[in-house]
Amino acid sequence: MKTTFALIAAGLGCLGAGAAAAEPSLIPWPVTVEARAGGFTVANGTTVCAAGDAAATAQQLKDLVKAVRGLDLKTGCAVKGKGGAAIRLVLSPAAPVSDAEGYSLDVGPSGAVLTARNTTGLYYAAVTFSQLVSSDGGFGTSARVAGTHIADYPRFRWRGLMIDSARHFLPVPAVKVMIEQMAQHKLNTMHWHLSDDQGWRIEIRRYPELTKIGAWRTPPSNGGPGSETEPYGGFYTQAEIRDVVAYAAARHITIVPEIDMPGHAQAVVAAHPALSVPGDQPKVSADWGVNWYLYNTDQDSVAFVKNVLDEVMDLFPGPYIHLGGDEAIKNQWKASPKIQAQMKVLGITSEDALQSWFMEQMGQYLAAHGRRMIGWDEILEGGVPPSAAVMSWRGTQGAITASRLGHDVVLSPASILYFDNLQSRRDDEPAGRLGASTLSQVYNFEIMPPVLNAEEQRHVLGAQANLWSEYLLSPWYNEHAAFPRVDALAEMTWSQPSSLSWSGFLHRLPAQMQRYRHQKVAAADSAFAVDFQLPDGRNAALDAGGGVVMLVNQTAFGRIRYTLDGSEPTVRSALYAAPLNLKFGAHIKAAAFSDDGLPLAVPRAYDFDADTLLARSSNQLRACPGGDLGLRVPLTADSTAAAPAYDIDIFHMCHVYPQARLTGIASVRVDIARLARNYGLANDADKVRQYPAKTQFGELVVLEDGCQGTEVARLPLSDPAATPNRKTLTAPLPAADGVHDLCFMFTAPISGPFYAIDTVSLVRK
Ligand code: ACM
């Protein structure tokens, strides 16, 4: 229990009067943490002793402490007494731990002893020890580690993260950063999405065209600076894959490769048109969404996939191979006389059942080679191979259904564990899906569906989060999306439900944010970044020329400090204790700090004036049908640089500025962006609304009192081929009083580029 530490510490009287024992900043929180007398200091040169098979873990402990604390430990087992080993690693089959992955860790006056049955448990003990040493967030200085007894083991066997290298290629060093951080969180399964419509990323020696053609796409251009039309892509050679598999294995992480089938197959069909159902040769897809290309189901195609799986099984030694199975819309199979004839011969009466037949061929092939198939929950449709495990992504129902049918399941429900969903709705978030999947939502997700009985619960292997990369353009985006939500994921998959505590977690997170900083991992600070809120509304402040400004953050955690003189807030700046009453012209800068003064987020600034309050960025606009806009997309197609991002509704090039205060307004200025992509129109094209245009390239139409209201401006859009991708349009507005919803509607052809709004600004007379 989490309270044990404070209670026992107080009972031992080893702390100063009235001091509460701070919980050590451990994530995930262990099963048992008890305070003990004594403790010792870890410094440069402190020795780590390990014999036999534990030697490699001793080196890893040294690396971990260097990474998170900046101290150089020494490996060696000097005689106890003068300079005796301070940290001892003990591998013993008889170790008194409760689980094969378990460990115990004891810290006393003469040092620390880490004990486990095998190197996996010992590695987890090393991770915990490195967190004890870095529990105060410091770096490069010696660290006092308090007397402690820890006994620990995981709640779930599958503690996973999915990396999508298909949509945006993640170079090997960046994959290793993700693996190292997974390991520092005791995650043990990396699901690697290696094929999709937009790219085939794994070298298959028998079929070189797969990477020669299938690993490259031509991004669409949006015509402006930074637009890319050079081939985009990349793939992993077999040598690189073996290197990554070994790197992960050394950190006790198994990689589950995914070859997606029968859908998400456009890149493979582009490389091998013989697999094409309609008999054409598409290009590797350069857009997102659900595309039509499926694998063919004839004997040659089945043989092709089995040959691919031979090489995949050779590269990845783990028990599971992921075969996708998601979002295979069956238009091509329905339209193919050959496939319809094959279905008759096989006695198969639906295309869903044909998918099941196809998947079963592969599942049996894997089983014959001692492996197990896992697939997305669509594999439940039309019957699922008995040995298959199911990954539930469309909520948790797939997990419930599958475990009741006796299949093992992994939970990775959208949107909560889809880490391509934004961490907040702040306007400084990079691209991603809307709405947000916040740190607290992730933390509070309970993996075990309560409706399952004990027998069914045994089929729940665990959970994983998915880093789909349509909007994660580069390693930086992956890190920003993953961390610190991975901390919540780690705790939910490892820690006992009785010890989960959102408040305790938050108090342990500042040190972890420091670990990210020290390791140059681009963890998002969205959960702690200061938001500036006007409780009386923007229009009331405009009426009054000032008003109440509240400084808050998403988690309501930390002490917010601020300045009004333009200087950067520090731990000594004014403490925000109550709403501020300010006049227009105030420049606020604010940041949150932990109780111990560790910075939680970089400072954010706010100019409290009429111009700020009259402007709306795209994430402050509404979709025309109402609600969320759906996606926050980057300006450029595949740029690896941090790109500006805009909220859009892919079905409506139309936005509403609600409750615009038009009193005293002369004109409207709209900063627009022309995007490179026409997001996901393939299977969804008929849902896209075309607003009527009057000129060749369309216009931006401004309407007052909603989208059925009065047209007050129609601003022509110019030829995309001859116009920069960002532009400012302005129009005078007729004199008006009071508040009105303003509608901004692009009438550009939907077959062409997508237009987004960056900012709408009302300009005063
Ligand atoms: C999925 O998100 N298509 C598994």
PDB file of N, CA and C in Angstrom, residues 523-612:
ATOM      1  N   ALA A 523       9.629  14.951 -23.697  1.00  0.00           N
ATOM      2  CA  ALA A 523       8.324  14.691 -23.067  1.00  0.00           C
ATOM      3  C   ALA A 523       7.465  15.951 -23.120  1.00  0.00           C
ATOM      4  N   ALA A 524       6.174  15.768 -23.332  1.00  0.00           N
ATOM      5  CA  ALA A 524       5.259  16.914 -23.377  1.00  0.00           C
ATOM      6  C   ALA A 524       5.055  17.467 -21.972  1.00  0.00           C
ATOM      7  N   ASP A 525       4.974  18.788 -21.873  1.00  0.00           N
ATOM      8  CA  ASP A 525       4.651  19.378 -20.568  1.00  0.00           C
ATOM      9  C   ASP A 525       3.199  19.854 -20.529  1.00  0.00           C
ATOM     10  N   SER A 526       2.391  19.342 -21.437  1.00  0.00           N
ATOM     11  CA  SER A 526       1.001  19.806 -21.594  1.00  0.00           C
ATOM     12  C   SER A 526       0.193  19.721 -20.303  1.00  0.00           C
ATOM     13  N   ALA A 527       0.465  18.703 -19.489  1.00  0.00           N
ATOM     14  CA  ALA A 527      -0.345  18.498 -18.292  1.00  0.00           C
ATOM     15  C   ALA A 527      -0.083  19.564 -17.240  1.00  0.00           C
ATOM     16  N   PHE A 528       1.024  20.276 -17.362  1.00  0.00           N
ATOM     17  CA  PHE A 528       1.419  21.247 -16.330  1.00  0.00           C
ATOM     18  C   PHE A 528       1.529  22.673 -16.861  1.00  0.00           C
ATOM     19  N   ALA A 529       1.460  22.821 -18.185  1.00  0.00           N
ATOM     20  CA  ALA A 529       1.627  24.153 -18.777  1.00  0.00           C
ATOM     21  C   ALA A 529       0.477  25.052 -18.334  1.00  0.00           C
ATOM     22  N   VAL A 530       0.803  26.307 -18.086  1.00  0.00           N
ATOM     23  CA  VAL A 530      -0.223  27.221 -17.559  1.00  0.00           C
ATOM     24  C   VAL A 530      -1.155  27.673 -18.692  1.00  0.00           C
ATOM     25  N   ASP A 531      -2.449  27.587 -18.396  1.00  0.00           N
ATOM     26  CA  ASP A 531      -3.498  28.151 -19.256  1.00  0.00           C
ATOM     27  C   ASP A 531      -3.989  29.440 -18.612  1.00  0.00           C
ATOM     28  N   PHE A 532      -4.357  30.382 -19.448  1.00  0.00           N
ATOM     29  CA  PHE A 532      -4.871  31.665 -18.952  1.00  0.00           C
ATOM     30  C   PHE A 532      -6.376  31.690 -19.219  1.00  0.00           C
ATOM     31  N   GLN A 533      -7.158  31.704 -18.165  1.00  0.00           N
ATOM     32  CA  GLN A 533      -8.616  31.626 -18.335  1.00  0.00           C
ATOM     33  C   GLN A 533      -9.289  32.893 -17.825  1.00  0.00           C
ATOM     34  N   LEU A 534     -10.360  33.243 -18.522  1.00  0.00           N
ATOM     35  CA  LEU A 534     -11.143  34.419 -18.143  1.00  0.00           C
ATOM     36  C   LEU A 534     -12.504  33.924 -17.669  1.00  0.00           C
ATOM     37  N   PRO A 535     -12.728  33.847 -16.351  1.00  0.00           N
ATOM     38  CA  PRO A 535     -13.964  33.250 -15.857  1.00  0.00           C
ATOM     39  C   PRO A 535     -15.207  34.037 -16.283  1.00  0.00           C
ATOM     40  N   ASP A 536     -15.049  35.330 -16.530  1.00  0.00           N
ATOM     41  CA  ASP A 536     -16.224  36.122 -16.926  1.00  0.00           C
ATOM     42  C   ASP A 536     -16.411  36.158 -18.441  1.00  0.00           C
ATOM     43  N   GLY A 537     -15.527  35.511 -19.158  1.00  0.00           N
ATOM     44  CA  GLY A 537     -15.661  35.468 -20.606  1.00  0.00           C
ATOM     45  C   GLY A 537     -14.868  36.589 -21.263  1.00  0.00           C
ATOM     46  N   ARG A 538     -14.518  36.335 -22.528  1.00  0.00           N
ATOM     47  CA  ARG A 538     -13.692  37.307 -23.236  1.00  0.00           C
ATOM     48  C   ARG A 538     -14.455  38.590 -23.543  1.00  0.00           C
ATOM     49  N   ASN A 539     -15.751  38.415 -23.843  1.00  0.00           N
ATOM     50  CA  ASN A 539     -16.498  39.608 -24.230  1.00  0.00           C
ATOM     51  C   ASN A 539     -16.686  40.558 -23.055  1.00  0.00           C
ATOM     52  N   ALA A 540     -16.849  40.011 -21.842  1.00  0.00           N
ATOM     53  CA  ALA A 540     -16.972  40.878 -20.661  1.00  0.00           C
ATOM     54  C   ALA A 540     -15.680  41.653 -20.450  1.00  0.00           C
ATOM     55  N   ALA A 541     -14.540  40.995 -20.659  1.00  0.00           N
ATOM     56  CA  ALA A 541     -13.254  41.692 -20.509  1.00  0.00           C
ATOM     57  C   ALA A 541     -13.123  42.787 -21.568  1.00  0.00           C
ATOM     58  N   LEU A 542     -13.618  42.502 -22.790  1.00  0.00           N
ATOM     59  CA  LEU A 542     -13.572  43.517 -23.846  1.00  0.00           C
ATOM     60  C   LEU A 542     -14.447  44.712 -23.469  1.00  0.00           C
ATOM     61  N   ASP A 543     -15.593  44.442 -22.872  1.00  0.00           N
ATOM     62  CA  ASP A 543     -16.480  45.530 -22.438  1.00  0.00           C
ATOM     63  C   ASP A 543     -15.797  46.393 -21.383  1.00  0.00           C
ATOM     64  N   ALA A 544     -15.049  45.739 -20.470  1.00  0.00           N
ATOM     65  CA  ALA A 544     -14.522  46.428 -19.293  1.00  0.00           C
ATOM     66  C   ALA A 544     -13.082  46.909 -19.470  1.00  0.00           C
ATOM     67  N   GLY A 545     -12.421  46.472 -20.534  1.00  0.00           N
ATOM     68  CA  GLY A 545     -11.008  46.834 -20.694  1.00  0.00           C
ATOM     69  C   GLY A 545     -10.111  46.161 -19.669  1.00  0.00           C
ATOM     70  N   GLY A 546     -10.556  45.037 -19.164  1.00  0.00           N
ATOM     71  CA  GLY A 546      -9.762  44.300 -18.170  1.00  0.00           C
ATOM     72  C   GLY A 546     -10.663  43.325 -17.451  1.00  0.00           C
ATOM     73  N   GLY A 547     -10.137  42.733 -16.382  1.00  0.00           N
ATOM     74  CA  GLY A 547     -10.965  41.799 -15.631  1.00  0.00           C
ATOM     75  C   GLY A 547     -10.135  40.725 -14.973  1.00  0.00           C
ATOM     76  N   VAL A 548     -10.829  39.666 -14.628  1.00  0.00           N
ATOM     77  CA  VAL A 548     -10.218  38.601 -13.843  1.00  0.00           C
ATOM     78  C   VAL A 548      -9.530  37.597 -14.766  1.00  0.00           C
ATOM     79  N   VAL A 549      -8.279  37.267 -14.467  1.00  0.00           N
ATOM     80  CA  VAL A 549      -7.541  36.253 -15.225  1.00  0.00           C
ATOM     81  C   VAL A 549      -7.135  35.146 -14.250  1.00  0.00           C
ATOM     82  N   MET A 550      -7.476  33.924 -14.592  1.00  0.00           N
ATOM     83  CA  MET A 550      -7.090  32.778 -13.758  1.00  0.00           C
ATOM     84  C   MET A 550      -5.944  32.019 -14.412  1.00  0.00           C
ATOM     85  N   LEU A 551      -5.014  31.595 -13.599  1.00  0.00           N
ATOM     86  CA  LEU A 551      -3.891  30.785 -14.091  1.00  0.00           C
ATOM     87  C   LEU A 551      -4.132  29.350 -13.608  1.00  0.00           C
ATOM     88  N   VAL A 552      -4.265  28.448 -14.536  1.00  0.00           N
ATOM     89  CA  VAL A 552      -4.590  27.058 -14.182  1.00  0.00           C
ATOM     90  C   VAL A 552      -3.729  26.137 -15.032  1.00  0.00           C
ATOM     91  N   ASN A 553      -3.688  24.858 -14.674  1.00  0.00           N
ATOM     92  CA  ASN A 553      -3.155  23.885 -15.617  1.00  0.00           C
ATOM     93  C   ASN A 553      -4.043  22.646 -15.609  1.00  0.00           C
ATOM     94  N   GLN A 554      -3.785  21.769 -16.576  1.00  0.00           N
ATOM     95  CA  GLN A 554      -4.680  20.632 -16.816  1.00  0.00           C
ATOM     96  C   GLN A 554      -4.852  19.763 -15.570  1.00  0.00           C
ATOM     97  N   THR A 555      -3.770  19.570 -14.828  1.00  0.00           N
ATOM     98  CA  THR A 555      -3.809  18.636 -13.706  1.00  0.00           C
ATOM     99  C   THR A 555      -4.075  19.316 -12.371  1.00  0.00           C
ATOM    100  N   ALA A 556      -4.164  20.657 -12.364  1.00  0.00           N
ATOM    101  CA  ALA A 556      -4.290  21.405 -11.105  1.00  0.00           C
ATOM    102  C   ALA A 556      -3.179  20.990 -10.142  1.00  0.00           C
ATOM    103  N   PHE A 557      -2.003  20.706 -10.682  1.00  0.00           N
ATOM    104  CA  PHE A 557      -0.881  20.248  -9.862  1.00  0.00           C
ATOM    105  C   PHE A 557       0.277  21.236  -9.981  1.00  0.00           C
ATOM    106  N   GLY A 558       0.950  21.438  -8.868  1.00  0.00           N
ATOM    107  CA  GLY A 558       2.115  22.313  -8.852  1.00  0.00           C
ATOM    108  C   GLY A 558       1.750  23.692  -8.357  1.00  0.00           C
ATOM    109  N   ARG A 559       2.791  24.453  -8.070  1.00  0.00           N
ATOM    110  CA  ARG A 559       2.588  25.838  -7.643  1.00  0.00           C
ATOM    111  C   ARG A 559       2.870  26.722  -8.845  1.00  0.00           C
ATOM    112  N   ILE A 560       1.886  27.537  -9.184  1.00  0.00           N
ATOM    113  CA  ILE A 560       2.051  28.412 -10.344  1.00  0.00           C
ATOM    114  C   ILE A 560       2.680  29.720  -9.878  1.00  0.00           C
ATOM    115  N   ARG A 561       3.722  30.108 -10.551  1.00  0.00           N
ATOM    116  CA  ARG A 561       4.389  31.379 -10.248  1.00  0.00           C
ATOM    117  C   ARG A 561       4.380  32.220 -11.510  1.00  0.00           C
ATOM    118  N   TYR A 562       4.325  33.545 -11.332  1.00  0.00           N
ATOM    119  CA  TYR A 562       4.140  34.404 -12.507  1.00  0.00           C
ATOM    120  C   TYR A 562       4.904  35.711 -12.347  1.00  0.00           C
ATOM    121  N   THR A 563       5.082  36.363 -13.482  1.00  0.00           N
ATOM    122  CA  THR A 563       5.645  37.717 -13.491  1.00  0.00           C
ATOM    123  C   THR A 563       4.744  38.599 -14.346  1.00  0.00           C
ATOM    124  N   LEU A 564       4.824  39.901 -14.087  1.00  0.00           N
ATOM    125  CA  LEU A 564       4.087  40.871 -14.900  1.00  0.00           C
ATOM    126  C   LEU A 564       5.038  41.873 -15.551  1.00  0.00           C
ATOM    127  N   ASP A 565       6.352  41.626 -15.378  1.00  0.00           N
ATOM    128  CA  ASP A 565       7.324  42.594 -15.918  1.00  0.00           C
ATOM    129  C   ASP A 565       8.091  42.039 -17.112  1.00  0.00           C
ATOM    130  N   GLY A 566       7.586  40.966 -17.678  1.00  0.00           N
ATOM    131  CA  GLY A 566       8.226  40.416 -18.872  1.00  0.00           C
ATOM    132  C   GLY A 566       9.348  39.449 -18.567  1.00  0.00           C
ATOM    133  N   SER A 567       9.751  39.334 -17.301  1.00  0.00           N
ATOM    134  CA  SER A 567      10.861  38.421 -16.990  1.00  0.00           C
ATOM    135  C   SER A 567      10.348  36.982 -16.915  1.00  0.00           C
ATOM    136  N   GLU A 568      11.284  36.045 -17.026  1.00  0.00           N
ATOM    137  CA  GLU A 568      10.912  34.631 -16.966  1.00  0.00           C
ATOM    138  C   GLU A 568      10.558  34.262 -15.529  1.00  0.00           C
ATOM    139  N   PRO A 569       9.446  33.588 -15.319  1.00  0.00           N
ATOM    140  CA  PRO A 569       9.110  33.191 -13.950  1.00  0.00           C
ATOM    141  C   PRO A 569      10.083  32.132 -13.434  1.00  0.00           C
ATOM    142  N   THR A 570      10.467  32.273 -12.177  1.00  0.00           N
ATOM    143  CA  THR A 570      11.335  31.286 -11.525  1.00  0.00           C
ATOM    144  C   THR A 570      10.636  30.830 -10.259  1.00  0.00           C
ATOM    145  N   VAL A 571      11.315  29.946  -9.545  1.00  0.00           N
ATOM    146  CA  VAL A 571      10.751  29.406  -8.316  1.00  0.00           C
ATOM    147  C   VAL A 571      10.632  30.509  -7.241  1.00  0.00           C
ATOM    148  N   ARG A 572      11.261  31.654  -7.483  1.00  0.00           N
ATOM    149  CA  ARG A 572      11.151  32.766  -6.529  1.00  0.00           C
ATOM    150  C   ARG A 572      10.147  33.825  -6.980  1.00  0.00           C
ATOM    151  N   SER A 573       9.507  33.638  -8.129  1.00  0.00           N
ATOM    152  CA  SER A 573       8.530  34.632  -8.597  1.00  0.00           C
ATOM    153  C   SER A 573       7.270  34.561  -7.751  1.00  0.00           C
ATOM    154  N   ALA A 574       6.402  35.549  -7.955  1.00  0.00           N
ATOM    155  CA  ALA A 574       5.159  35.622  -7.169  1.00  0.00           C
ATOM    156  C   ALA A 574       4.362  34.338  -7.315  1.00  0.00           C
ATOM    157  N   LEU A 575       3.853  33.863  -6.177  1.00  0.00           N
ATOM    158  CA  LEU A 575       3.042  32.648  -6.163  1.00  0.00           C
ATOM    159  C   LEU A 575       1.609  33.019  -6.528  1.00  0.00           C
ATOM    160  N   TYR A 576       1.056  32.299  -7.478  1.00  0.00           N
ATOM    161  CA  TYR A 576      -0.342  32.541  -7.835  1.00  0.00           C
ATOM    162  C   TYR A 576      -1.221  31.884  -6.782  1.00  0.00           C
ATOM    163  N   ALA A 577      -1.993  32.710  -6.079  1.00  0.00           N
ATOM    164  CA  ALA A 577      -2.818  32.173  -4.991  1.00  0.00           C
ATOM    165  C   ALA A 577      -4.295  32.431  -5.225  1.00  0.00           C
ATOM    166  N   ALA A 578      -4.609  33.422  -6.026  1.00  0.00           N
ATOM    167  CA  ALA A 578      -6.017  33.777  -6.270  1.00  0.00           C
ATOM    168  C   ALA A 578      -6.097  34.441  -7.639  1.00  0.00           C
ATOM    169  N   PRO A 579      -7.290  34.441  -8.245  1.00  0.00           N
ATOM    170  CA  PRO A 579      -7.428  35.072  -9.564  1.00  0.00           C
ATOM    171  C   PRO A 579      -6.881  36.502  -9.562  1.00  0.00           C
ATOM    172  N   LEU A 580      -6.266  36.873 -10.679  1.00  0.00           N
ATOM    173  CA  LEU A 580      -5.658  38.206 -10.792  1.00  0.00           C
ATOM    174  C   LEU A 580      -6.679  39.154 -11.398  1.00  0.00           C
ATOM    175  N   ASN A 581      -6.699  40.364 -10.894  1.00  0.00           N
ATOM    176  CA  ASN A 581      -7.555  41.382 -11.481  1.00  0.00           C
ATOM    177  C   ASN A 581      -6.658  42.345 -12.246  1.00  0.00           C
ATOM    178  N   LEU A 582      -6.756  42.331 -13.562  1.00  0.00           N
ATOM    179  CA  LEU A 582      -5.772  43.050 -14.374  1.00  0.00           C
ATOM    180  C   LEU A 582      -6.451  43.975 -15.378  1.00  0.00           C
ATOM    181  N   LYS A 583      -5.730  45.022 -15.724  1.00  0.00           N
ATOM    182  CA  LYS A 583      -6.177  45.922 -16.805  1.00  0.00           C
ATOM    183  C   LYS A 583      -5.525  45.472 -18.113  1.00  0.00           C
ATOM    184  N   PHE A 584      -6.162  45.815 -19.221  1.00  0.00           N
ATOM    185  CA  PHE A 584      -5.549  45.527 -20.516  1.00  0.00           C
ATOM    186  C   PHE A 584      -4.149  46.144 -20.574  1.00  0.00           C
ATOM    187  N   GLY A 585      -3.272  45.458 -21.244  1.00  0.00           N
ATOM    188  CA  GLY A 585      -1.875  45.904 -21.312  1.00  0.00           C
ATOM    189  C   GLY A 585      -0.970  45.059 -20.445  1.00  0.00           C
ATOM    190  N   ALA A 586      -1.549  44.185 -19.630  1.00  0.00           N
ATOM    191  CA  ALA A 586      -0.716  43.325 -18.777  1.00  0.00           C
ATOM    192  C   ALA A 586      -0.077  42.221 -19.618  1.00  0.00           C
ATOM    193  N   HIS A 587       1.198  41.961 -19.342  1.00  0.00           N
ATOM    194  CA  HIS A 587       1.893  40.836 -19.982  1.00  0.00           C
ATOM    195  C   HIS A 587       2.196  39.822 -18.889  1.00  0.00           C
ATOM    196  N   ILE A 588       1.553  38.684 -18.949  1.00  0.00           N
ATOM    197  CA  ILE A 588       1.740  37.685 -17.891  1.00  0.00           C
ATOM    198  C   ILE A 588       2.638  36.579 -18.428  1.00  0.00           C
ATOM    199  N   LYS A 589       3.584  36.155 -17.583  1.00  0.00           N
ATOM    200  CA  LYS A 589       4.350  34.934 -17.887  1.00  0.00           C
ATOM    201  C   LYS A 589       4.234  34.038 -16.670  1.00  0.00           C
ATOM    202  N   ALA A 590       3.967  32.764 -16.893  1.00  0.00           N
ATOM    203  CA  ALA A 590       3.699  31.896 -15.746  1.00  0.00           C
ATOM    204  C   ALA A 590       4.197  30.484 -16.002  1.00  0.00           C
ATOM    205  N   ALA A 591       4.558  29.811 -14.909  1.00  0.00           N
ATOM    206  CA  ALA A 591       5.008  28.414 -14.987  1.00  0.00           C
ATOM    207  C   ALA A 591       4.679  27.724 -13.671  1.00  0.00           C
ATOM    208  N   ALA A 592       4.537  26.402 -13.740  1.00  0.00           N
ATOM    209  CA  ALA A 592       4.253  25.630 -12.531  1.00  0.00           C
ATOM    210  C   ALA A 592       5.531  24.932 -12.066  1.00  0.00           C
ATOM    211  N   PHE A 593       5.671  24.836 -10.744  1.00  0.00           N
ATOM    212  CA  PHE A 593       6.824  24.169 -10.110  1.00  0.00           C
ATOM    213  C   PHE A 593       6.296  23.170  -9.098  1.00  0.00           C
ATOM    214  N   SER A 594       7.079  22.129  -8.861  1.00  0.00           N
ATOM    215  CA  SER A 594       6.705  21.181  -7.817  1.00  0.00           C
ATOM    216  C   SER A 594       6.939  21.812  -6.446  1.00  0.00           C
ATOM    217  N   ASP A 595       6.454  21.134  -5.403  1.00  0.00           N
ATOM    218  CA  ASP A 595       6.671  21.630  -4.038  1.00  0.00           C
ATOM    219  C   ASP A 595       8.153  21.834  -3.763  1.00  0.00           C
ATOM    220  N   ASP A 596       8.984  21.001  -4.372  1.00  0.00           N
ATOM    221  CA  ASP A 596      10.431  21.100  -4.160  1.00  0.00           C
ATOM    222  C   ASP A 596      11.102  22.066  -5.125  1.00  0.00           C
ATOM    223  N   GLY A 597      10.314  22.741  -5.926  1.00  0.00           N
ATOM    224  CA  GLY A 597      10.884  23.742  -6.819  1.00  0.00           C
ATOM    225  C   GLY A 597      11.357  23.213  -8.156  1.00  0.00           C
ATOM    226  N   LEU A 598      11.010  21.960  -8.493  1.00  0.00           N
ATOM    227  CA  LEU A 598      11.391  21.451  -9.815  1.00  0.00           C
ATOM    228  C   LEU A 598      10.443  22.050 -10.853  1.00  0.00           C
ATOM    229  N   PRO A 599      10.980  22.465 -11.999  1.00  0.00           N
ATOM    230  CA  PRO A 599      10.106  23.032 -13.033  1.00  0.00           C
ATOM    231  C   PRO A 599       9.245  21.938 -13.667  1.00  0.00           C
ATOM    232  N   LEU A 600       7.973  22.222 -13.842  1.00  0.00           N
ATOM    233  CA  LEU A 600       7.080  21.216 -14.427  1.00  0.00           C
ATOM    234  C   LEU A 600       6.810  21.482 -15.902  1.00  0.00           C
ATOM    235  N   ALA A 601       6.931  22.733 -16.303  1.00  0.00           N
ATOM    236  CA  ALA A 601       6.637  23.074 -17.698  1.00  0.00           C
ATOM    237  C   ALA A 601       7.385  24.348 -18.031  1.00  0.00           C
ATOM    238  N   VAL A 602       7.661  24.536 -19.309  1.00  0.00           N
ATOM    239  CA  VAL A 602       8.313  25.794 -19.668  1.00  0.00           C
ATOM    240  C   VAL A 602       7.282  26.921 -19.527  1.00  0.00           C
ATOM    241  N   PRO A 603       7.753  28.138 -19.210  1.00  0.00           N
ATOM    242  CA  PRO A 603       6.819  29.247 -19.009  1.00  0.00           C
ATOM    243  C   PRO A 603       5.983  29.519 -20.249  1.00  0.00           C
ATOM    244  N   ARG A 604       4.753  29.917 -20.015  1.00  0.00           N
ATOM    245  CA  ARG A 604       3.871  30.346 -21.091  1.00  0.00           C
ATOM    246  C   ARG A 604       3.526  31.818 -20.868  1.00  0.00           C
ATOM    247  N   ALA A 605       3.317  32.538 -21.969  1.00  0.00           N
ATOM    248  CA  ALA A 605       3.072  33.984 -21.892  1.00  0.00           C
ATOM    249  C   ALA A 605       1.681  34.326 -22.405  1.00  0.00           C
ATOM    250  N   TYR A 606       1.144  35.411 -21.889  1.00  0.00           N
ATOM    251  CA  TYR A 606      -0.187  35.852 -22.307  1.00  0.00           C
ATOM    252  C   TYR A 606      -0.232  37.375 -22.292  1.00  0.00           C
ATOM    253  N   ASP A 607      -0.613  37.949 -23.429  1.00  0.00           N
ATOM    254  CA  ASP A 607      -0.820  39.395 -23.494  1.00  0.00           C
ATOM    255  C   ASP A 607      -2.300  39.653 -23.290  1.00  0.00           C
ATOM    256  N   PHE A 608      -2.628  40.278 -22.185  1.00  0.00           N
ATOM    257  CA  PHE A 608      -4.037  40.527 -21.863  1.00  0.00           C
ATOM    258  C   PHE A 608      -4.426  41.866 -22.489  1.00  0.00           C
ATOM    259  N   ASP A 609      -4.968  41.787 -23.704  1.00  0.00           N
ATOM    260  CA  ASP A 609      -5.386  43.019 -24.385  1.00  0.00           C
ATOM    261  C   ASP A 609      -6.494  42.697 -25.388  1.00  0.00           C
ATOM    262  N   ALA A 610      -7.031  43.751 -25.972  1.00  0.00           N
ATOM    263  CA  ALA A 610      -8.188  43.585 -26.858  1.00  0.00           C
ATOM    264  C   ALA A 610      -7.836  42.736 -28.083  1.00  0.00           C
ATOM    265  N   ASP A 611      -6.643  42.961 -28.651  1.00  0.00           N
ATOM    266  CA  ASP A 611      -6.294  42.202 -29.864  1.00  0.00           C
ATOM    267  C   ASP A 611      -6.257  40.700 -29.581  1.00  0.00           C
ATOM    268  N   THR A 612      -5.682  40.320 -28.429  1.00  0.00           N
ATOM    269  CA  THR A 612      -5.643  38.894 -28.076  1.00  0.00           C
ATOM    270  C   THR A 612      -7.060  38.355 -27.956  1.00  0.00           C
TER     271      THR A 612
END
